[in-house]
mmCIF file with all atom_site columns, C-alpha atoms in Angstrom:
data_model
loop_
_atom_site.group_PDB
_atom_site.id
_atom_site.type_symbol
_atom_site.label_atom_id
_atom_site.label_alt_id
_atom_site.label_comp_id
_atom_site.label_asym_id
_atom_site.label_entity_id
_atom_site.label_seq_id
_atom_site.pdbx_PDB_ins_code
_atom_site.Cartn_x
_atom_site.Cartn_y
_atom_site.Cartn_z
_atom_site.occupancy
_atom_site.B_iso_or_equiv
_atom_site.pdbx_formal_charge
_atom_site.auth_seq_id
_atom_site.auth_comp_id
_atom_site.auth_asym_id
_atom_site.auth_atom_id
_atom_site.pdbx_PDB_model_num
ATOM 1   C CA . MET A 1 1   ? 0.554   3.454   19.345  1.00 94.00 ? 1   MET A CA 1
ATOM 2   C CA . ILE A 1 2   ? 0.671   4.772   15.736  1.00 97.00 ? 2   ILE A CA 1
ATOM 3   C CA . PRO A 1 3   ? -3.106  6.850   15.132  1.00 98.00 ? 3   PRO A CA 1
ATOM 4   C CA . VAL A 1 4   ? -5.144  5.450   12.195  1.00 97.00 ? 4   VAL A CA 1
ATOM 5   C CA . TYR A 1 5   ? -7.225  8.578   11.005  1.00 97.00 ? 5   TYR A CA 1
ATOM 6   C CA . ALA A 1 6   ? -9.878  6.227   9.187   1.00 97.00 ? 6   ALA A CA 1
ATOM 7   C CA . ILE A 1 7   ? -10.424 2.364   8.027   1.00 97.00 ? 7   ILE A CA 1
ATOM 8   C CA . SER A 1 8   ? -12.073 2.396   4.913   1.00 96.00 ? 8   SER A CA 1
ATOM 9   C CA . THR A 1 9   ? -13.542 -0.300  2.411   1.00 94.00 ? 9   THR A CA 1
ATOM 10  C CA . GLY A 1 10  ? -15.444 0.132   -0.901  1.00 88.00 ? 10  GLY A CA 1
ATOM 11  C CA . LYS A 1 11  ? -17.477 -1.867  -3.827  1.00 87.00 ? 11  LYS A CA 1
ATOM 12  C CA . ILE A 1 12  ? -16.707 -2.268  -7.505  1.00 82.00 ? 12  ILE A CA 1
ATOM 13  C CA . GLU A 1 13  ? -18.717 0.369   -9.295  1.00 76.00 ? 13  GLU A CA 1
ATOM 14  C CA . SER A 1 14  ? -18.105 1.772   -13.090 1.00 75.00 ? 14  SER A CA 1
ATOM 15  C CA . LEU A 1 15  ? -16.643 5.093   -12.730 1.00 71.00 ? 15  LEU A CA 1
ATOM 16  C CA . GLN A 1 16  ? -16.130 7.622   -15.482 1.00 71.00 ? 16  GLN A CA 1
ATOM 17  C CA . TYR A 1 17  ? -13.450 10.400  -14.792 1.00 69.00 ? 17  TYR A CA 1
ATOM 18  C CA . LYS A 1 18  ? -13.210 13.368  -16.897 1.00 71.00 ? 18  LYS A CA 1
ATOM 19  C CA . ASP A 1 19  ? -11.616 12.200  -20.518 1.00 66.00 ? 19  ASP A CA 1
ATOM 20  C CA . ALA A 1 20  ? -10.405 8.718   -19.140 1.00 64.00 ? 20  ALA A CA 1
ATOM 21  C CA . LYS A 1 21  ? -11.492 5.476   -20.483 1.00 72.00 ? 21  LYS A CA 1
ATOM 22  C CA . PRO A 1 22  ? -14.679 3.916   -18.001 1.00 77.00 ? 22  PRO A CA 1
ATOM 23  C CA . MET A 1 23  ? -13.152 1.706   -15.766 1.00 70.00 ? 23  MET A CA 1
ATOM 24  C CA . GLN A 1 24  ? -14.281 -0.713  -13.072 1.00 74.00 ? 24  GLN A CA 1
ATOM 25  C CA . SER A 1 25  ? -13.010 -0.153  -9.610  1.00 77.00 ? 25  SER A CA 1
ATOM 26  C CA . ALA A 1 26  ? -13.716 -0.099  -5.503  1.00 74.00 ? 26  ALA A CA 1
ATOM 27  C CA . ILE A 1 27  ? -11.236 3.390   -5.167  1.00 77.00 ? 27  ILE A CA 1
ATOM 28  C CA . ASN A 1 28  ? -13.844 5.054   -3.683  1.00 83.00 ? 28  ASN A CA 1
ATOM 29  C CA . LYS A 1 29  ? -14.129 3.706   -0.362  1.00 90.00 ? 29  LYS A CA 1
ATOM 30  C CA . GLN A 1 30  ? -16.351 4.834   3.267   1.00 92.00 ? 30  GLN A CA 1
ATOM 31  C CA . PRO A 1 31  ? -15.299 4.090   6.969   1.00 95.00 ? 31  PRO A CA 1
ATOM 32  C CA . PHE A 1 32  ? -17.500 1.299   8.045   1.00 93.00 ? 32  PHE A CA 1
ATOM 33  C CA . LYS A 1 33  ? -19.836 1.697   10.851  1.00 91.00 ? 33  LYS A CA 1
ATOM 34  C CA . ASP A 1 34  ? -19.500 -0.274  14.009  1.00 90.00 ? 34  ASP A CA 1
ATOM 35  C CA . GLN A 1 35  ? -16.832 -3.076  13.398  1.00 94.00 ? 35  GLN A CA 1
ATOM 36  C CA . MET A 1 36  ? -15.859 -5.453  10.643  1.00 96.00 ? 36  MET A CA 1
ATOM 37  C CA . TRP A 1 37  ? -13.941 -9.070  10.003  1.00 96.00 ? 37  TRP A CA 1
ATOM 38  C CA . LEU A 1 38  ? -10.393 -8.535  8.499   1.00 97.00 ? 38  LEU A CA 1
ATOM 39  C CA . SER A 1 39  ? -9.814  -11.958 7.181   1.00 96.00 ? 39  SER A CA 1
ATOM 40  C CA . LYS A 1 40  ? -6.860  -13.194 5.326   1.00 96.00 ? 40  LYS A CA 1
ATOM 41  C CA . LEU A 1 41  ? -7.932  -11.816 2.111   1.00 94.00 ? 41  LEU A CA 1
ATOM 42  C CA . GLY A 1 42  ? -8.669  -8.661  3.661   1.00 93.00 ? 42  GLY A CA 1
ATOM 43  C CA . PHE A 1 43  ? -11.844 -6.753  5.114   1.00 95.00 ? 43  PHE A CA 1
ATOM 44  C CA . VAL A 1 44  ? -15.427 -9.069  4.242   1.00 93.00 ? 44  VAL A CA 1
ATOM 45  C CA . ASP A 1 45  ? -17.030 -6.099  2.922   1.00 85.00 ? 45  ASP A CA 1
ATOM 46  C CA . ASP A 1 46  ? -13.787 -4.923  0.617   1.00 81.00 ? 46  ASP A CA 1
ATOM 47  C CA . GLU A 1 47  ? -13.961 -5.656  -3.219  1.00 77.00 ? 47  GLU A CA 1
ATOM 48  C CA . GLN A 1 48  ? -10.945 -4.911  -5.898  1.00 73.00 ? 48  GLN A CA 1
ATOM 49  C CA . ALA A 1 49  ? -11.853 -5.233  -9.498  1.00 60.00 ? 49  ALA A CA 1
ATOM 50  C CA . TYR A 1 50  ? -8.291  -5.894  -10.669 1.00 62.00 ? 50  TYR A CA 1
ATOM 51  C CA . LYS A 1 51  ? -6.725  -9.353  -10.235 1.00 63.00 ? 51  LYS A CA 1
ATOM 52  C CA . ASP A 1 52  ? -3.586  -7.722  -8.529  1.00 66.00 ? 52  ASP A CA 1
ATOM 53  C CA . HIS A 1 53  ? -5.144  -5.880  -6.057  1.00 67.00 ? 53  HIS A CA 1
ATOM 54  C CA . GLY A 1 54  ? -6.143  -7.823  -3.179  1.00 68.00 ? 54  GLY A CA 1
ATOM 55  C CA . GLY A 1 55  ? -5.089  -11.457 -1.523  1.00 84.00 ? 55  GLY A CA 1
ATOM 56  C CA . PRO A 1 56  ? -3.218  -13.095 0.751   1.00 92.00 ? 56  PRO A CA 1
ATOM 57  C CA . ASP A 1 57  ? -0.199  -10.923 0.442   1.00 95.00 ? 57  ASP A CA 1
ATOM 58  C CA . LYS A 1 58  ? -2.108  -7.459  -0.006  1.00 95.00 ? 58  LYS A CA 1
ATOM 59  C CA . ALA A 1 59  ? -4.540  -8.030  2.231   1.00 95.00 ? 59  ALA A CA 1
ATOM 60  C CA . VAL A 1 60  ? -4.690  -4.277  3.405   1.00 96.00 ? 60  VAL A CA 1
ATOM 61  C CA . CYS A 1 61  ? -3.616  -1.696  1.615   1.00 96.00 ? 61  CYS A CA 1
ATOM 62  C CA . CYS A 1 62  ? -2.126  1.152   3.895   1.00 98.00 ? 62  CYS A CA 1
ATOM 63  C CA . PHE A 1 63  ? -1.155  5.364   3.031   1.00 97.00 ? 63  PHE A CA 1
ATOM 64  C CA . SER A 1 64  ? 0.073   7.830   5.142   1.00 97.00 ? 64  SER A CA 1
ATOM 65  C CA . LYS A 1 65  ? -1.974  10.634  4.852   1.00 97.00 ? 65  LYS A CA 1
ATOM 66  C CA . LYS A 1 66  ? 1.140   13.200  5.501   1.00 96.00 ? 66  LYS A CA 1
ATOM 67  C CA . ASN A 1 67  ? 1.803   12.247  2.193   1.00 96.00 ? 67  ASN A CA 1
ATOM 68  C CA . TYR A 1 68  ? -1.766  13.566  0.953   1.00 96.00 ? 68  TYR A CA 1
ATOM 69  C CA . ASP A 1 69  ? 0.776   17.302  1.538   1.00 94.00 ? 69  ASP A CA 1
ATOM 70  C CA . MET A 1 70  ? 2.408   16.101  -1.995  1.00 93.00 ? 70  MET A CA 1
ATOM 71  C CA . TYR A 1 71  ? -0.572  16.922  -3.805  1.00 93.00 ? 71  TYR A CA 1
ATOM 72  C CA . ARG A 1 72  ? -2.288  19.879  -2.218  1.00 91.00 ? 72  ARG A CA 1
ATOM 73  C CA . GLY A 1 73  ? -1.095  22.558  -4.529  1.00 88.00 ? 73  GLY A CA 1
ATOM 74  C CA . ASP A 1 74  ? -2.392  20.569  -7.350  1.00 88.00 ? 74  ASP A CA 1
ATOM 75  C CA . LEU A 1 75  ? -6.261  19.984  -5.504  1.00 88.00 ? 75  LEU A CA 1
ATOM 76  C CA . LEU A 1 76  ? -8.737  22.005  -4.714  1.00 83.00 ? 76  LEU A CA 1
ATOM 77  C CA . ASP A 1 77  ? -10.676 19.565  -2.489  1.00 85.00 ? 77  ASP A CA 1
ATOM 78  C CA . MET A 1 78  ? -8.366  16.783  -0.599  1.00 87.00 ? 78  MET A CA 1
ATOM 79  C CA . PRO A 1 79  ? -10.409 13.766  0.395   1.00 92.00 ? 79  PRO A CA 1
ATOM 80  C CA . GLU A 1 80  ? -9.328  13.914  3.844   1.00 94.00 ? 80  GLU A CA 1
ATOM 81  C CA . TYR A 1 81  ? -9.260  9.422   3.619   1.00 96.00 ? 81  TYR A CA 1
ATOM 82  C CA . ALA A 1 82  ? -9.243  6.836   1.216   1.00 95.00 ? 82  ALA A CA 1
ATOM 83  C CA . MET A 1 83  ? -7.745  9.422   -1.517  1.00 94.00 ? 83  MET A CA 1
ATOM 84  C CA . PHE A 1 84  ? -5.634  6.485   -3.444  1.00 93.00 ? 84  PHE A CA 1
ATOM 85  C CA . GLY A 1 85  ? -8.084  3.394   -2.310  1.00 91.00 ? 85  GLY A CA 1
ATOM 86  C CA . GLU A 1 86  ? -6.253  2.665   0.725   1.00 95.00 ? 86  GLU A CA 1
ATOM 87  C CA . ASN A 1 87  ? -8.184  0.898   3.723   1.00 96.00 ? 87  ASN A CA 1
ATOM 88  C CA . LEU A 1 88  ? -6.127  2.246   6.260   1.00 98.00 ? 88  LEU A CA 1
ATOM 89  C CA . THR A 1 89  ? -5.214  5.938   6.173   1.00 98.00 ? 89  THR A CA 1
ATOM 90  C CA . ILE A 1 90  ? -2.902  6.384   8.640   1.00 98.00 ? 90  ILE A CA 1
ATOM 91  C CA . GLU A 1 91  ? -2.137  10.106  10.530  1.00 97.00 ? 91  GLU A CA 1
ATOM 92  C CA . ASP A 1 92  ? 1.724   9.854   9.575   1.00 96.00 ? 92  ASP A CA 1
ATOM 93  C CA . LEU A 1 93  ? 3.878   6.377   9.062   1.00 97.00 ? 93  LEU A CA 1
ATOM 94  C CA . ASP A 1 94  ? 6.500   6.972   6.841   1.00 97.00 ? 94  ASP A CA 1
ATOM 95  C CA . GLU A 1 95  ? 8.341   4.364   4.505   1.00 97.00 ? 95  GLU A CA 1
ATOM 96  C CA . ASN A 1 96  ? 11.708  4.923   5.572   1.00 97.00 ? 96  ASN A CA 1
ATOM 97  C CA . VAL A 1 97  ? 10.515  3.310   8.651   1.00 97.00 ? 97  VAL A CA 1
ATOM 98  C CA . VAL A 1 98  ? 8.351   0.530   7.450   1.00 98.00 ? 98  VAL A CA 1
ATOM 99  C CA . TYR A 1 99  ? 9.855   -2.319  7.175   1.00 98.00 ? 99  TYR A CA 1
ATOM 100 C CA . PHE A 1 100 ? 9.278   -6.068  5.702   1.00 98.00 ? 100 PHE A CA 1
ATOM 101 C CA . GLY A 1 101 ? 8.225   -8.158  8.053   1.00 98.00 ? 101 GLY A CA 1
ATOM 102 C CA . ASN A 1 102 ? 6.924   -5.739  10.569  1.00 98.00 ? 102 ASN A CA 1
ATOM 103 C CA . GLN A 1 103 ? 3.855   -6.676  12.347  1.00 98.00 ? 103 GLN A CA 1
ATOM 104 C CA . TYR A 1 104 ? 0.988   -4.647  14.209  1.00 98.00 ? 104 TYR A CA 1
ATOM 105 C CA . GLN A 1 105 ? -1.513  -5.014  16.148  1.00 98.00 ? 105 GLN A CA 1
ATOM 106 C CA . LEU A 1 106 ? -5.043  -3.950  14.812  1.00 98.00 ? 106 LEU A CA 1
ATOM 107 C CA . GLY A 1 107 ? -7.670  -4.451  16.927  1.00 97.00 ? 107 GLY A CA 1
ATOM 108 C CA . ASP A 1 108 ? -7.999  -8.078  17.215  1.00 97.00 ? 108 ASP A CA 1
ATOM 109 C CA . ALA A 1 109 ? -5.864  -8.581  14.143  1.00 98.00 ? 109 ALA A CA 1
ATOM 110 C CA . ILE A 1 110 ? -2.071  -8.795  13.376  1.00 98.00 ? 110 ILE A CA 1
ATOM 111 C CA . ILE A 1 111 ? -1.018  -7.575  10.096  1.00 98.00 ? 111 ILE A CA 1
ATOM 112 C CA . GLU A 1 112 ? 2.346   -8.015  8.380   1.00 98.00 ? 112 GLU A CA 1
ATOM 113 C CA . VAL A 1 113 ? 4.554   -5.630  6.172   1.00 98.00 ? 113 VAL A CA 1
ATOM 114 C CA . SER A 1 114 ? 4.325   -8.116  2.685   1.00 97.00 ? 114 SER A CA 1
ATOM 115 C CA . GLU A 1 115 ? 4.079   -5.278  -0.320  1.00 97.00 ? 115 GLU A CA 1
ATOM 116 C CA . ILE A 1 116 ? 4.698   -2.359  -2.153  1.00 96.00 ? 116 ILE A CA 1
ATOM 117 C CA . ARG A 1 117 ? 2.084   -0.340  -3.810  1.00 93.00 ? 117 ARG A CA 1
ATOM 118 C CA . GLU A 1 118 ? 2.367   -0.185  -7.275  1.00 92.00 ? 118 GLU A CA 1
ATOM 119 C CA . PRO A 1 119 ? 0.309   2.717   -8.125  1.00 89.00 ? 119 PRO A CA 1
ATOM 120 C CA . CYS A 1 120 ? -2.047  2.826   -10.962 1.00 82.00 ? 120 CYS A CA 1
ATOM 121 C CA . TRP A 1 121 ? -3.273  4.445   -13.931 1.00 79.00 ? 121 TRP A CA 1
ATOM 122 C CA . LYS A 1 122 ? -7.040  4.987   -11.678 1.00 83.00 ? 122 LYS A CA 1
ATOM 123 C CA . ILE A 1 123 ? -5.801  7.106   -9.067  1.00 82.00 ? 123 ILE A CA 1
ATOM 124 C CA . GLN A 1 124 ? -4.050  9.181   -12.088 1.00 80.00 ? 124 GLN A CA 1
ATOM 125 C CA . ALA A 1 125 ? -7.419  9.276   -13.426 1.00 81.00 ? 125 ALA A CA 1
ATOM 126 C CA . LYS A 1 126 ? -9.654  10.091  -10.747 1.00 85.00 ? 126 LYS A CA 1
ATOM 127 C CA . TYR A 1 127 ? -7.706  13.443  -9.885  1.00 84.00 ? 127 TYR A CA 1
ATOM 128 C CA . GLY A 1 128 ? -6.631  14.417  -13.455 1.00 82.00 ? 128 GLY A CA 1
ATOM 129 C CA . LEU A 1 129 ? -2.979  14.723  -12.961 1.00 86.00 ? 129 LEU A CA 1
ATOM 130 C CA . SER A 1 130 ? -1.100  13.534  -15.387 1.00 86.00 ? 130 SER A CA 1
ATOM 131 C CA . ASP A 1 131 ? 2.258   12.822  -13.708 1.00 91.00 ? 131 ASP A CA 1
ATOM 132 C CA . LEU A 1 132 ? 0.716   11.610  -10.731 1.00 92.00 ? 132 LEU A CA 1
ATOM 133 C CA . VAL A 1 133 ? 1.838   8.202   -11.213 1.00 93.00 ? 133 VAL A CA 1
ATOM 134 C CA . LYS A 1 134 ? 5.216   8.715   -11.899 1.00 93.00 ? 134 LYS A CA 1
ATOM 135 C CA . ARG A 1 135 ? 5.520   11.737  -8.849  1.00 94.00 ? 135 ARG A CA 1
ATOM 136 C CA . MET A 1 136 ? 4.369   9.040   -6.348  1.00 94.00 ? 136 MET A CA 1
ATOM 137 C CA . SER A 1 137 ? 6.644   6.356   -7.774  1.00 95.00 ? 137 SER A CA 1
ATOM 138 C CA . GLN A 1 138 ? 9.747   8.635   -7.909  1.00 95.00 ? 138 GLN A CA 1
ATOM 139 C CA . SER A 1 139 ? 9.161   9.628   -4.431  1.00 96.00 ? 139 SER A CA 1
ATOM 140 C CA . GLY A 1 140 ? 8.941   6.384   -3.104  1.00 96.00 ? 140 GLY A CA 1
ATOM 141 C CA . LYS A 1 141 ? 5.774   7.551   -0.970  1.00 97.00 ? 141 LYS A CA 1
ATOM 142 C CA . THR A 1 142 ? 3.546   4.712   -2.150  1.00 96.00 ? 142 THR A CA 1
ATOM 143 C CA . GLY A 1 143 ? 1.835   3.173   0.579   1.00 97.00 ? 143 GLY A CA 1
ATOM 144 C CA . PHE A 1 144 ? 2.545   -0.220  0.798   1.00 97.00 ? 144 PHE A CA 1
ATOM 145 C CA . TYR A 1 145 ? 0.193   -3.794  1.284   1.00 97.00 ? 145 TYR A CA 1
ATOM 146 C CA . CYS A 1 146 ? -0.081  -6.037  4.262   1.00 98.00 ? 146 CYS A CA 1
ATOM 147 C CA . ARG A 1 147 ? -1.057  -9.533  4.875   1.00 97.00 ? 147 ARG A CA 1
ATOM 148 C CA . VAL A 1 148 ? -3.337  -10.725 7.852   1.00 98.00 ? 148 VAL A CA 1
ATOM 149 C CA . ILE A 1 149 ? -1.078  -12.678 10.322  1.00 98.00 ? 149 ILE A CA 1
ATOM 150 C CA . LYS A 1 150 ? -4.403  -13.238 12.794  1.00 98.00 ? 150 LYS A CA 1
ATOM 151 C CA . GLU A 1 151 ? -7.838  -12.780 11.294  1.00 97.00 ? 151 GLU A CA 1
ATOM 152 C CA . GLY A 1 152 ? -10.035 -10.508 13.951  1.00 97.00 ? 152 GLY A CA 1
ATOM 153 C CA . TYR A 1 153 ? -12.499 -7.653  14.463  1.00 98.00 ? 153 TYR A CA 1
ATOM 154 C CA . VAL A 1 154 ? -11.486 -4.387  13.413  1.00 97.00 ? 154 VAL A CA 1
ATOM 155 C CA . SER A 1 155 ? -13.295 -0.793  14.804  1.00 96.00 ? 155 SER A CA 1
ATOM 156 C CA . GLN A 1 156 ? -13.110 2.805   13.688  1.00 94.00 ? 156 GLN A CA 1
ATOM 157 C CA . HIS A 1 157 ? -11.605 3.427   17.191  1.00 94.00 ? 157 HIS A CA 1
ATOM 158 C CA . HIS A 1 158 ? -8.323  0.982   17.069  1.00 97.00 ? 158 HIS A CA 1
ATOM 159 C CA . HIS A 1 159 ? -4.890  2.260   15.722  1.00 97.00 ? 159 HIS A CA 1
ATOM 160 C CA . LEU A 1 160 ? -1.827  0.453   14.950  1.00 98.00 ? 160 LEU A CA 1
ATOM 161 C CA . GLU A 1 161 ? 0.481   -1.054  17.380  1.00 98.00 ? 161 GLU A CA 1
ATOM 162 C CA . LEU A 1 162 ? 4.072   -2.250  16.491  1.00 98.00 ? 162 LEU A CA 1
ATOM 163 C CA . ILE A 1 163 ? 4.656   -5.463  18.077  1.00 98.00 ? 163 ILE A CA 1
ATOM 164 C CA . LYS A 1 164 ? 7.157   -6.882  15.942  1.00 97.00 ? 164 LYS A CA 1
ATOM 165 C CA . GLU A 1 165 ? 9.971   -4.877  13.772  1.00 96.00 ? 165 GLU A CA 1
ATOM 166 C CA . ALA A 1 166 ? 12.024  -7.014  11.230  1.00 96.00 ? 166 ALA A CA 1
ATOM 167 C CA . GLU A 1 167 ? 15.234  -8.281  12.311  1.00 95.00 ? 167 GLU A CA 1
ATOM 168 C CA . LEU A 1 168 ? 18.058  -6.245  11.999  1.00 94.00 ? 168 LEU A CA 1
ATOM 169 C CA . ASP A 1 169 ? 19.971  -8.269  9.622   1.00 93.00 ? 169 ASP A CA 1
ATOM 170 C CA . THR A 1 170 ? 16.476  -8.441  7.567   1.00 94.00 ? 170 THR A CA 1
ATOM 171 C CA . GLN A 1 171 ? 15.451  -4.853  7.635   1.00 96.00 ? 171 GLN A CA 1
ATOM 172 C CA . LEU A 1 172 ? 14.604  -3.508  3.834   1.00 98.00 ? 172 LEU A CA 1
ATOM 173 C CA . SER A 1 173 ? 12.054  -0.518  4.203   1.00 98.00 ? 173 SER A CA 1
ATOM 174 C CA . VAL A 1 174 ? 8.940   0.152   1.798   1.00 98.00 ? 174 VAL A CA 1
ATOM 175 C CA . GLN A 1 175 ? 11.155  3.311   0.440   1.00 98.00 ? 175 GLN A CA 1
ATOM 176 C CA . THR A 1 176 ? 14.398  1.446   -0.518  1.00 98.00 ? 176 THR A CA 1
ATOM 177 C CA . LEU A 1 177 ? 12.470  -1.239  -2.125  1.00 98.00 ? 177 LEU A CA 1
ATOM 178 C CA . ASN A 1 178 ? 10.739  1.623   -3.850  1.00 98.00 ? 178 ASN A CA 1
ATOM 179 C CA . ASP A 1 179 ? 14.079  3.285   -4.740  1.00 98.00 ? 179 ASP A CA 1
ATOM 180 C CA . ILE A 1 180 ? 15.504  0.097   -6.296  1.00 97.00 ? 180 ILE A CA 1
ATOM 181 C CA . TYR A 1 181 ? 12.085  -0.875  -8.074  1.00 97.00 ? 181 TYR A CA 1
ATOM 182 C CA . TYR A 1 182 ? 11.780  2.724   -9.613  1.00 96.00 ? 182 TYR A CA 1
ATOM 183 C CA . ASN A 1 183 ? 14.778  4.432   -9.536  1.00 96.00 ? 183 ASN A CA 1
ATOM 184 C CA . ASP A 1 184 ? 17.640  2.086   -9.855  1.00 96.00 ? 184 ASP A CA 1
ATOM 185 C CA . ARG A 1 185 ? 16.514  -0.712  -11.768 1.00 95.00 ? 185 ARG A CA 1
ATOM 186 C CA . LYS A 1 186 ? 19.516  -1.673  -12.769 1.00 95.00 ? 186 LYS A CA 1
ATOM 187 C CA . ASN A 1 187 ? 21.618  -2.218  -9.872  1.00 97.00 ? 187 ASN A CA 1
ATOM 188 C CA . ALA A 1 188 ? 22.363  -5.639  -9.399  1.00 97.00 ? 188 ALA A CA 1
ATOM 189 C CA . ASP A 1 189 ? 23.881  -5.319  -5.782  1.00 96.00 ? 189 ASP A CA 1
ATOM 190 C CA . ARG A 1 190 ? 20.697  -3.743  -4.452  1.00 97.00 ? 190 ARG A CA 1
ATOM 191 C CA . ILE A 1 191 ? 18.777  -5.832  -6.309  1.00 97.00 ? 191 ILE A CA 1
ATOM 192 C CA . ALA A 1 192 ? 19.853  -8.480  -4.972  1.00 96.00 ? 192 ALA A CA 1
ATOM 193 C CA . SER A 1 193 ? 20.020  -7.323  -1.470  1.00 96.00 ? 193 SER A CA 1
ATOM 194 C CA . ALA A 1 194 ? 16.313  -7.378  -1.285  1.00 97.00 ? 194 ALA A CA 1
ATOM 195 C CA . LEU A 1 195 ? 16.133  -10.829 -3.044  1.00 97.00 ? 195 LEU A CA 1
ATOM 196 C CA . LYS A 1 196 ? 17.575  -11.893 0.741   1.00 96.00 ? 196 LYS A CA 1
ATOM 197 C CA . ASN A 1 197 ? 14.452  -10.568 2.422   1.00 97.00 ? 197 ASN A CA 1
ATOM 198 C CA . PRO A 1 198 ? 12.334  -13.038 4.143   1.00 96.00 ? 198 PRO A CA 1
ATOM 199 C CA . TYR A 1 199 ? 8.774   -11.209 3.986   1.00 97.00 ? 199 TYR A CA 1
ATOM 200 C CA . LEU A 1 200 ? 8.044   -10.696 0.774   1.00 97.00 ? 200 LEU A CA 1
ATOM 201 C CA . SER A 1 201 ? 5.787   -11.946 -1.637  1.00 96.00 ? 201 SER A CA 1
ATOM 202 C CA . SER A 1 202 ? 6.154   -14.481 -4.014  1.00 94.00 ? 202 SER A CA 1
ATOM 203 C CA . LYS A 1 203 ? 5.050   -12.052 -6.657  1.00 94.00 ? 203 LYS A CA 1
ATOM 204 C CA . ARG A 1 204 ? 7.821   -9.262  -5.635  1.00 96.00 ? 204 ARG A CA 1
ATOM 205 C CA . TYR A 1 205 ? 10.555  -11.850 -5.772  1.00 96.00 ? 205 TYR A CA 1
ATOM 206 C CA . GLU A 1 206 ? 9.664   -12.937 -9.439  1.00 96.00 ? 206 GLU A CA 1
ATOM 207 C CA . LYS A 1 207 ? 9.964   -9.555  -10.303 1.00 96.00 ? 207 LYS A CA 1
ATOM 208 C CA . LEU A 1 208 ? 12.849  -8.880  -8.684  1.00 97.00 ? 208 LEU A CA 1
ATOM 209 C CA . GLU A 1 209 ? 14.633  -11.679 -10.259 1.00 96.00 ? 209 GLU A CA 1
ATOM 210 C CA . LYS A 1 210 ? 13.806  -10.516 -13.133 1.00 96.00 ? 210 LYS A CA 1
ATOM 211 C CA . MET A 1 211 ? 15.360  -7.409  -12.624 1.00 95.00 ? 211 MET A CA 1
ATOM 212 C CA . TYR A 1 212 ? 18.646  -8.902  -11.150 1.00 96.00 ? 212 TYR A CA 1
ATOM 213 C CA . GLN A 1 213 ? 18.918  -11.000 -14.879 1.00 95.00 ? 213 GLN A CA 1
ATOM 214 C CA . ARG A 1 214 ? 18.419  -7.968  -16.935 1.00 94.00 ? 214 ARG A CA 1
ATOM 215 C CA . ALA A 1 215 ? 20.625  -5.736  -14.415 1.00 94.00 ? 215 ALA A CA 1
ATOM 216 C CA . THR A 1 216 ? 23.381  -8.358  -14.830 1.00 92.00 ? 216 THR A CA 1
ATOM 217 C CA . LYS A 1 217 ? 23.049  -9.094  -18.442 1.00 83.00 ? 217 LYS A CA 1
#
C-alpha cells in the first residue's frame, strides 16, 4: 500500500497574488467528503482553467508530500495538502520509482501513469517564489499525471495499491523523463529511447519528436 494523505478537487476562481497578474485557476483544492466518482476525465467535481490541464491523459494529478520539504525553508506557512493543486497528495512516492505504464488501484478505480507535470507560473505566483518553476523542473520532483483505466468511486480513506508495474523493457521513470525534458534536451540518444515508450501521451510524443529533430540537426 502507498499511503495517500489527501484527495482533493477544486473549482475555477479568480485569483490575485501580490504583484502577479490576475488569473483564473482551480489551484486551491480541498479534500472532498464521502466519496466521488472518478471518470475518464478526472474527478467529477474537479475543474481546470487551462486547456492543457486535465483531459484523458491528465485526469489525475499526483504529487508527493515529501517533496514539499524542498520549499520548507522558503515558506512560513506550509499547506498540508494540494500545495501545488494536485488531486492526490501522496505521503511519499519518489519519481524515480514511478514508471509510465504503472497501474494503481484507487478505491474502485484503476489509474495509469501517463504524463509528467510541467510546472506553470501560477504555482510560482501563489507562493511568491521567483525560481520555483525552475527549481521544481530541474529537480525532477514535479509530480505526475495519470489516465483512468477503470472508472469508479473513490473515498478519502482509499490509498494507492500498485497492481501492475510497467514491463522491464519499457520502464521509463518520471524522474528520467523530467531529466531529459528539462536538463538534457540535446541528448538525441536519450530522447530516442524515451520515444519508444508505449505509455506516453500523444502530446508528449509530439514534444519529444520536436526535441529529437532539433537535437539531430
